[in-house]
PDB file of C-alpha atoms in Angstrom:
ATOM      1  CA  GLU A   1      16.028 -13.032   2.485  1.00 67.00           C
ATOM      2  CA  ALA A   2      14.117 -12.168  -0.771  1.00 83.00           C
ATOM      3  CA  GLY A   3      11.249 -10.137  -0.789  1.00 94.00           C
ATOM      4  CA  VAL A   4       7.807 -10.349  -2.495  1.00 97.00           C
ATOM      5  CA  VAL A   5       8.241 -11.245  -6.262  1.00 97.00           C
ATOM      6  CA  GLN A   6       5.763 -10.236  -8.820  1.00 98.00           C
ATOM      7  CA  SER A   7       5.677 -10.905 -12.526  1.00 98.00           C
ATOM      8  CA  PRO A   8       5.455  -9.413 -15.035  1.00 98.00           C
ATOM      9  CA  ARG A   9       6.513  -6.113 -14.117  1.00 97.00           C
ATOM     10  CA  TYR A  10       4.873  -4.417 -17.290  1.00 98.00           C
ATOM     11  CA  LYS A  11       1.860  -5.460 -19.383  1.00 98.00           C
ATOM     12  CA  ILE A  12       0.428  -3.757 -22.400  1.00 98.00           C
ATOM     13  CA  ILE A  13      -2.731  -5.659 -23.789  1.00 98.00           C
ATOM     14  CA  GLU A  14      -5.666  -4.430 -25.836  1.00 97.00           C
ATOM     15  CA  LYS A  15      -9.242  -4.225 -24.211  1.00 96.00           C
ATOM     16  CA  LYS A  16     -11.087  -7.488 -23.996  1.00 97.00           C
ATOM     17  CA  GLN A  17      -7.934  -9.455 -23.566  1.00 97.00           C
ATOM     18  CA  PRO A  18      -7.130 -11.587 -20.472  1.00 98.00           C
ATOM     19  CA  VAL A  19      -4.232 -10.914 -18.244  1.00 98.00           C
ATOM     20  CA  ALA A  20      -2.576 -12.573 -15.291  1.00 98.00           C
ATOM     21  CA  PHE A  21      -0.499 -11.525 -12.629  1.00 98.00           C
ATOM     22  CA  TRP A  22       1.866 -13.812 -10.456  1.00 98.00           C
ATOM     23  CA  CYS A  23       2.964 -13.299  -6.809  1.00 98.00           C
ATOM     24  CA  ASN A  24       5.231 -15.121  -4.688  1.00 97.00           C
ATOM     25  CA  PRO A  25       5.157 -13.853  -1.049  1.00 96.00           C
ATOM     26  CA  ILE A  26       8.119 -13.845   1.549  1.00 94.00           C
ATOM     27  CA  SER A  27       8.723 -17.286   2.808  1.00 92.00           C
ATOM     28  CA  GLY A  28       6.449 -18.232   5.821  1.00 89.00           C
ATOM     29  CA  HIS A  29       4.080 -15.289   5.351  1.00 91.00           C
ATOM     30  CA  ASN A  30       0.671 -17.069   5.507  1.00 89.00           C
ATOM     31  CA  THR A  31      -1.259 -13.650   4.622  1.00 91.00           C
ATOM     32  CA  LEU A  32      -1.391 -12.512   1.120  1.00 94.00           C
ATOM     33  CA  TYR A  33      -3.072  -9.434  -0.266  1.00 94.00           C
ATOM     34  CA  TRP A  34      -3.659  -7.829  -3.822  1.00 97.00           C
ATOM     35  CA  TYR A  35      -4.006  -4.160  -3.932  1.00 97.00           C
ATOM     36  CA  LEU A  36      -5.053  -1.829  -6.910  1.00 97.00           C
ATOM     37  CA  GLN A  37      -3.175   1.296  -7.021  1.00 97.00           C
ATOM     38  CA  ASN A  38      -4.399   3.989  -9.455  1.00 96.00           C
ATOM     39  CA  LEU A  39      -2.260   7.030 -10.520  1.00 93.00           C
ATOM     40  CA  GLY A  40      -2.170   9.193  -7.739  1.00 92.00           C
ATOM     41  CA  GLN A  41      -4.007   7.356  -5.348  1.00 94.00           C
ATOM     42  CA  GLY A  42      -3.064   4.985  -2.271  1.00 95.00           C
ATOM     43  CA  PRO A  43      -3.480   1.242  -2.804  1.00 96.00           C
ATOM     44  CA  GLU A  44      -6.905  -0.511  -2.189  1.00 95.00           C
ATOM     45  CA  LEU A  45      -7.390  -3.940  -1.207  1.00 94.00           C
ATOM     46  CA  LEU A  46      -8.880  -6.412  -3.882  1.00 96.00           C
ATOM     47  CA  ILE A  47      -8.493  -9.492  -1.972  1.00 95.00           C
ATOM     48  CA  ARG A  48      -6.844 -10.913   1.256  1.00 93.00           C
ATOM     49  CA  TYR A  49      -5.737 -14.641   1.670  1.00 93.00           C
ATOM     50  CA  GLU A  50      -5.103 -16.653   4.985  1.00 89.00           C
ATOM     51  CA  ASN A  51      -3.000 -19.617   3.703  1.00 90.00           C
ATOM     52  CA  GLU A  52      -5.293 -20.876   0.827  1.00 91.00           C
ATOM     53  CA  GLU A  53      -8.709 -19.204   2.035  1.00 92.00           C
ATOM     54  CA  ALA A  54      -9.682 -15.919   0.473  1.00 93.00           C
ATOM     55  CA  VAL A  55     -11.063 -14.175   3.897  1.00 89.00           C
ATOM     56  CA  ASP A  56     -11.796 -10.959   2.182  1.00 89.00           C
ATOM     57  CA  ASP A  57     -12.697 -10.499  -1.378  1.00 92.00           C
ATOM     58  CA  SER A  58     -15.435  -7.855  -0.939  1.00 90.00           C
ATOM     59  CA  GLN A  59     -13.760  -5.383  -3.093  1.00 92.00           C
ATOM     60  CA  LEU A  60     -12.794  -7.789  -6.007  1.00 94.00           C
ATOM     61  CA  PRO A  61     -15.031  -7.199  -8.815  1.00 93.00           C
ATOM     62  CA  LYS A  62     -16.092 -10.562  -9.400  1.00 92.00           C
ATOM     63  CA  ASP A  63     -17.598 -10.465 -12.821  1.00 95.00           C
ATOM     64  CA  ARG A  64     -14.018 -10.211 -14.493  1.00 97.00           C
ATOM     65  CA  PHE A  65     -11.471 -10.471 -11.680  1.00 97.00           C
ATOM     66  CA  SER A  66     -10.379 -13.871 -10.122  1.00 97.00           C
ATOM     67  CA  ALA A  67      -7.762 -14.880  -7.981  1.00 97.00           C
ATOM     68  CA  GLU A  68      -6.279 -18.108  -6.405  1.00 96.00           C
ATOM     69  CA  ARG A  69      -3.695 -19.237  -4.094  1.00 95.00           C
ATOM     70  CA  LEU A  70      -3.054 -22.898  -4.611  1.00 84.00           C
ATOM     71  CA  LYS A  71      -1.142 -24.565  -1.799  1.00 85.00           C
ATOM     72  CA  GLY A  72      -1.227 -21.294   0.282  1.00 83.00           C
ATOM     73  CA  VAL A  73       2.189 -20.000  -1.250  1.00 92.00           C
ATOM     74  CA  ASP A  74       2.086 -18.454  -4.676  1.00 96.00           C
ATOM     75  CA  SER A  75      -1.034 -16.536  -5.887  1.00 97.00           C
ATOM     76  CA  THR A  76      -2.208 -15.341  -9.217  1.00 98.00           C
ATOM     77  CA  LEU A  77      -4.837 -12.508 -10.072  1.00 98.00           C
ATOM     78  CA  LYS A  78      -6.502 -12.789 -13.250  1.00 98.00           C
ATOM     79  CA  ILE A  79      -8.724 -10.331 -15.395  1.00 98.00           C
ATOM     80  CA  GLN A  80     -10.851 -11.532 -18.231  1.00 97.00           C
ATOM     81  CA  PRO A  81     -11.777  -9.414 -20.165  1.00 96.00           C
ATOM     82  CA  ALA A  82      -9.515  -6.296 -19.591  1.00 97.00           C
ATOM     83  CA  GLU A  83     -11.299  -2.933 -19.777  1.00 97.00           C
ATOM     84  CA  LEU A  84      -9.578   0.520 -20.259  1.00 97.00           C
ATOM     85  CA  GLY A  85     -10.290   1.396 -16.619  1.00 96.00           C
ATOM     86  CA  ASP A  86      -8.181  -1.463 -15.722  1.00 97.00           C
ATOM     87  CA  SER A  87      -5.095   0.467 -16.292  1.00 98.00           C
ATOM     88  CA  ALA A  88      -3.258   0.541 -13.010  1.00 98.00           C
ATOM     89  CA  VAL A  89      -0.627  -0.962 -10.962  1.00 98.00           C
ATOM     90  CA  TYR A  90      -1.361  -4.290  -9.081  1.00 98.00           C
ATOM     91  CA  LEU A  91       0.397  -4.844  -5.763  1.00 98.00           C
ATOM     92  CA  CYS A  92       0.886  -8.064  -3.971  1.00 97.00           C
ATOM     93  CA  ALA A  93       1.937  -7.947  -0.502  1.00 95.00           C
ATOM     94  CA  SER A  94       2.417 -10.409   2.282  1.00 93.00           C
ATOM     95  CA  SER A  95       2.620 -10.218   6.162  1.00 90.00           C
ATOM     96  CA  LEU A  96       3.503 -12.504   8.926  1.00 82.00           C
ATOM     97  CA  ARG A  97       1.051 -11.508  11.342  1.00 68.00           C
ATOM     98  CA  THR A  98      -2.572 -12.649  10.642  1.00 64.00           C
ATOM     99  CA  ASP A  99      -4.278  -9.704  12.550  1.00 60.00           C
ATOM    100  CA  ASN A 100      -3.999  -7.262   9.547  1.00 55.00           C
ATOM    101  CA  THR A 101      -2.547  -4.543  12.016  1.00 61.00           C
ATOM    102  CA  GLY A 102      -0.597  -3.204   8.812  1.00 62.00           C
ATOM    103  CA  GLU A 103       2.861  -4.461   8.856  1.00 82.00           C
ATOM    104  CA  LEU A 104       2.764  -5.304   5.035  1.00 90.00           C
ATOM    105  CA  PHE A 105       5.693  -6.011   2.809  1.00 92.00           C
ATOM    106  CA  PHE A 106       5.045  -5.090  -0.622  1.00 95.00           C
ATOM    107  CA  GLY A 107       6.167  -6.318  -4.121  1.00 97.00           C
ATOM    108  CA  GLU A 108       7.421  -3.867  -6.806  1.00 97.00           C
ATOM    109  CA  GLY A 109       4.080  -4.434  -8.693  1.00 97.00           C
ATOM    110  CA  SER A 110       2.833  -5.377 -12.060  1.00 98.00           C
ATOM    111  CA  ARG A 111       1.812  -2.196 -14.156  1.00 98.00           C
ATOM    112  CA  LEU A 112      -1.043  -2.745 -16.448  1.00 98.00           C
ATOM    113  CA  THR A 113      -1.813  -0.519 -19.695  1.00 98.00           C
ATOM    114  CA  VAL A 114      -4.857  -1.624 -21.390  1.00 98.00           C
ATOM    115  CA  LEU A 115      -5.214   0.139 -24.913  1.00 97.00           C
TER     116      LEU A 115
ATOM    117  CA  GLN B   1     -15.819  12.028   2.063  1.00 78.00           C
ATOM    118  CA  LYS B   2     -12.892   9.593   2.148  1.00 85.00           C
ATOM    119  CA  GLU B   3     -12.179   7.844   5.507  1.00 92.00           C
ATOM    120  CA  VAL B   4      -8.474   9.201   5.130  1.00 96.00           C
ATOM    121  CA  GLU B   5      -7.471  12.589   3.561  1.00 95.00           C
ATOM    122  CA  GLN B   6      -3.964  13.556   2.572  1.00 95.00           C
ATOM    123  CA  ASP B   7      -2.786  16.299   0.630  1.00 89.00           C
ATOM    124  CA  PRO B   8      -1.268  14.821  -2.598  1.00 86.00           C
ATOM    125  CA  GLY B   9       1.479  17.769  -2.783  1.00 88.00           C
ATOM    126  CA  PRO B  10       3.923  18.013  -4.468  1.00 93.00           C
ATOM    127  CA  LEU B  11       5.881  19.224  -1.613  1.00 95.00           C
ATOM    128  CA  SER B  12       9.268  20.620  -2.435  1.00 97.00           C
ATOM    129  CA  VAL B  13      11.690  21.392   0.230  1.00 97.00           C
ATOM    130  CA  PRO B  14      15.487  22.130   0.377  1.00 97.00           C
ATOM    131  CA  GLU B  15      17.965  19.514   1.581  1.00 97.00           C
ATOM    132  CA  GLY B  16      18.317  19.685   5.234  1.00 97.00           C
ATOM    133  CA  ALA B  17      14.784  21.075   5.951  1.00 97.00           C
ATOM    134  CA  ILE B  18      12.420  19.796   8.388  1.00 97.00           C
ATOM    135  CA  VAL B  19       9.371  18.255   6.574  1.00 97.00           C
ATOM    136  CA  SER B  20       5.901  17.749   8.096  1.00 97.00           C
ATOM    137  CA  LEU B  21       3.483  15.317   6.305  1.00 97.00           C
ATOM    138  CA  ASN B  22      -0.110  14.936   7.601  1.00 97.00           C
ATOM    139  CA  CYS B  23      -3.152  12.972   7.448  1.00 97.00           C
ATOM    140  CA  THR B  24      -6.671  13.454   9.034  1.00 97.00           C
ATOM    141  CA  TYR B  25      -9.162  10.555   9.370  1.00 97.00           C
ATOM    142  CA  SER B  26     -12.716  10.320   9.918  1.00 96.00           C
ATOM    143  CA  ASN B  27     -13.236   6.424  11.443  1.00 93.00           C
ATOM    144  CA  SER B  28     -12.801   6.720  15.527  1.00 93.00           C
ATOM    145  CA  ALA B  29     -12.088   2.830  15.280  1.00 91.00           C
ATOM    146  CA  PHE B  30      -8.610   3.071  13.827  1.00 92.00           C
ATOM    147  CA  GLN B  31      -5.981   2.063  16.331  1.00 91.00           C
ATOM    148  CA  TYR B  32      -2.845   1.252  14.278  1.00 90.00           C
ATOM    149  CA  PHE B  33      -1.227   3.997  12.254  1.00 93.00           C
ATOM    150  CA  MET B  34       1.395   3.560   9.677  1.00 93.00           C
ATOM    151  CA  TRP B  35       3.696   5.573   7.220  1.00 96.00           C
ATOM    152  CA  TYR B  36       4.964   4.018   3.916  1.00 97.00           C
ATOM    153  CA  ARG B  37       7.256   5.170   1.426  1.00 98.00           C
ATOM    154  CA  GLN B  38       6.874   4.719  -1.949  1.00 97.00           C
ATOM    155  CA  TYR B  39       9.735   5.555  -4.482  1.00 97.00           C
ATOM    156  CA  SER B  40       8.806   5.804  -8.212  1.00 95.00           C
ATOM    157  CA  ARG B  41       7.884   2.675  -9.846  1.00 93.00           C
ATOM    158  CA  LYS B  42       8.477   0.480  -6.556  1.00 95.00           C
ATOM    159  CA  GLY B  43       6.053  -0.907  -4.065  1.00 96.00           C
ATOM    160  CA  PRO B  44       5.291   0.946  -0.780  1.00 96.00           C
ATOM    161  CA  GLU B  45       7.774   0.054   2.230  1.00 95.00           C
ATOM    162  CA  LEU B  46       6.733   0.475   5.846  1.00 93.00           C
ATOM    163  CA  LEU B  47       8.532   3.288   7.481  1.00 95.00           C
ATOM    164  CA  MET B  48       6.792   3.959  10.740  1.00 93.00           C
ATOM    165  CA  TYR B  49       4.117   2.088  12.777  1.00 90.00           C
ATOM    166  CA  THR B  50       2.259   3.545  15.817  1.00 90.00           C
ATOM    167  CA  TYR B  51      -0.431   1.909  17.642  1.00 86.00           C
ATOM    168  CA  SER B  52      -2.815   4.287  19.657  1.00 85.00           C
ATOM    169  CA  SER B  53      -1.827   7.685  20.367  1.00 85.00           C
ATOM    170  CA  GLY B  54       1.630   9.382  20.920  1.00 87.00           C
ATOM    171  CA  ASN B  55       4.790   9.679  19.412  1.00 91.00           C
ATOM    172  CA  LYS B  56       7.607   7.248  17.871  1.00 93.00           C
ATOM    173  CA  GLU B  57      10.921   8.204  16.819  1.00 95.00           C
ATOM    174  CA  ASP B  58      13.178   6.373  14.574  1.00 94.00           C
ATOM    175  CA  GLY B  59      16.373   8.236  13.407  1.00 96.00           C
ATOM    176  CA  ARG B  60      15.395  11.097  11.468  1.00 97.00           C
ATOM    177  CA  PHE B  61      11.818  10.326  11.378  1.00 97.00           C
ATOM    178  CA  THR B  62       9.133  10.872  14.034  1.00 97.00           C
ATOM    179  CA  ALA B  63       5.520   9.917  13.875  1.00 97.00           C
ATOM    180  CA  GLN B  64       2.874  11.316  15.872  1.00 96.00           C
ATOM    181  CA  VAL B  65      -0.778  10.188  16.622  1.00 96.00           C
ATOM    182  CA  ASP B  66      -3.590  12.400  18.023  1.00 94.00           C
ATOM    183  CA  LYS B  67      -6.650  10.363  18.097  1.00 93.00           C
ATOM    184  CA  SER B  68      -8.743  13.002  20.037  1.00 93.00           C
ATOM    185  CA  SER B  69      -8.101  15.101  16.695  1.00 94.00           C
ATOM    186  CA  LYS B  70      -8.190  12.068  14.311  1.00 95.00           C
ATOM    187  CA  TYR B  71      -4.657  13.613  12.938  1.00 95.00           C
ATOM    188  CA  ILE B  72      -1.430  11.952  12.276  1.00 97.00           C
ATOM    189  CA  SER B  73       1.938  13.508  11.150  1.00 97.00           C
ATOM    190  CA  LEU B  74       5.211  12.210   9.983  1.00 97.00           C
ATOM    191  CA  PHE B  75       8.239  14.407  10.474  1.00 98.00           C
ATOM    192  CA  ILE B  76      11.551  14.207   8.711  1.00 98.00           C
ATOM    193  CA  ARG B  77      14.433  16.050  10.178  1.00 98.00           C
ATOM    194  CA  ASP B  78      17.469  16.972   8.104  1.00 98.00           C
ATOM    195  CA  SER B  79      15.831  16.096   5.030  1.00 97.00           C
ATOM    196  CA  GLN B  80      17.982  14.324   2.254  1.00 97.00           C
ATOM    197  CA  PRO B  81      17.458  13.978  -1.585  1.00 97.00           C
ATOM    198  CA  SER B  82      17.171  10.259  -1.089  1.00 97.00           C
ATOM    199  CA  ASP B  83      13.791  11.047   0.983  1.00 98.00           C
ATOM    200  CA  SER B  84      12.182  12.031  -2.209  1.00 98.00           C
ATOM    201  CA  ALA B  85       9.303   9.809  -2.633  1.00 97.00           C
ATOM    202  CA  THR B  86       5.848   9.653  -2.077  1.00 97.00           C
ATOM    203  CA  TYR B  87       4.487   9.034   1.529  1.00 98.00           C
ATOM    204  CA  LEU B  88       1.459   6.912   2.226  1.00 97.00           C
ATOM    205  CA  CYS B  89      -0.447   7.170   5.665  1.00 97.00           C
ATOM    206  CA  ALA B  90      -2.350   4.215   6.405  1.00 94.00           C
ATOM    207  CA  MET B  91      -4.343   2.830   9.156  1.00 92.00           C
ATOM    208  CA  SER B  92      -6.566   0.021  10.532  1.00 89.00           C
ATOM    209  CA  SER B  93      -9.034  -0.950  13.240  1.00 87.00           C
ATOM    210  CA  GLY B  94      -6.920  -3.905  13.816  1.00 77.00           C
ATOM    211  CA  THR B  95      -7.917  -7.846  13.853  1.00 62.00           C
ATOM    212  CA  ALA B  96      -9.457  -8.765  10.465  1.00 60.00           C
ATOM    213  CA  SER B  97      -9.751  -5.221   9.234  1.00 67.00           C
ATOM    214  CA  LYS B  98      -8.637  -3.879   5.968  1.00 80.00           C
ATOM    215  CA  LEU B  99      -5.926  -1.167   5.859  1.00 88.00           C
ATOM    216  CA  THR B 100      -7.136   2.118   4.612  1.00 92.00           C
ATOM    217  CA  PHE B 101      -4.229   4.169   2.771  1.00 95.00           C
ATOM    218  CA  GLY B 102      -4.486   7.997   2.137  1.00 96.00           C
ATOM    219  CA  THR B 103      -3.604   9.196  -1.604  1.00 96.00           C
ATOM    220  CA  GLY B 104      -0.089   9.829  -0.635  1.00 96.00           C
ATOM    221  CA  THR B 105       2.117  13.122  -0.560  1.00 97.00           C
ATOM    222  CA  ARG B 106       4.914  13.381  -3.074  1.00 96.00           C
ATOM    223  CA  LEU B 107       7.933  14.931  -1.681  1.00 97.00           C
ATOM    224  CA  GLN B 108      10.681  16.598  -3.562  1.00 97.00           C
ATOM    225  CA  VAL B 109      14.100  17.281  -1.825  1.00 97.00           C
ATOM    226  CA  THR B 110      16.266  19.523  -3.681  1.00 96.00           C
ATOM    227  CA  LEU B 111      20.198  20.099  -3.404  1.00 91.00           C
TER     228      LEU B 111
END
């Protein structure tokens, strides 16, 4: 069974440029998460989807970040414009359970460097 | 003060040693406790999952939760070089609540 797939794995852009990350969750997993992981830190939740609905986006900086999950499967996370402080790893995760008790399956992450 | 505190390490041990990794937390509502392992340039993978207090064993790994002290531990017996990774504790209060991670402890098991 394929795991959570993310692309691109690495992205280098200049500040003020836009960037987008894509995630394909494990088949059958209705819950999808985007996490931000800074160097030497644990992941921090950006947004959680239940099917197509964003049920928790309280930590998403909505002035520059946006996300969508059309048809309740794949998801994209966009940053526009990127800032130097956005350099981090963006992790996508999915889970089968909808009660958010912690059994998450993570992708390998998309590492963003903003110059 | 962070809700979840974890010593970042690094922790270096010889092969075969018993490793003890720990986290403390402040939110008494946490009921679900997890340990994730993260290899370099990879995503975290779930290692151990415990509900409420008590111990759970899985092969060389033992997870302990002491809710009265707000303290959780992960023990690794007979550590192997392949155990070298960052270990993240994580916890949740349950339904519809977010998962809160520690900063992770980097472990190096040497030959």
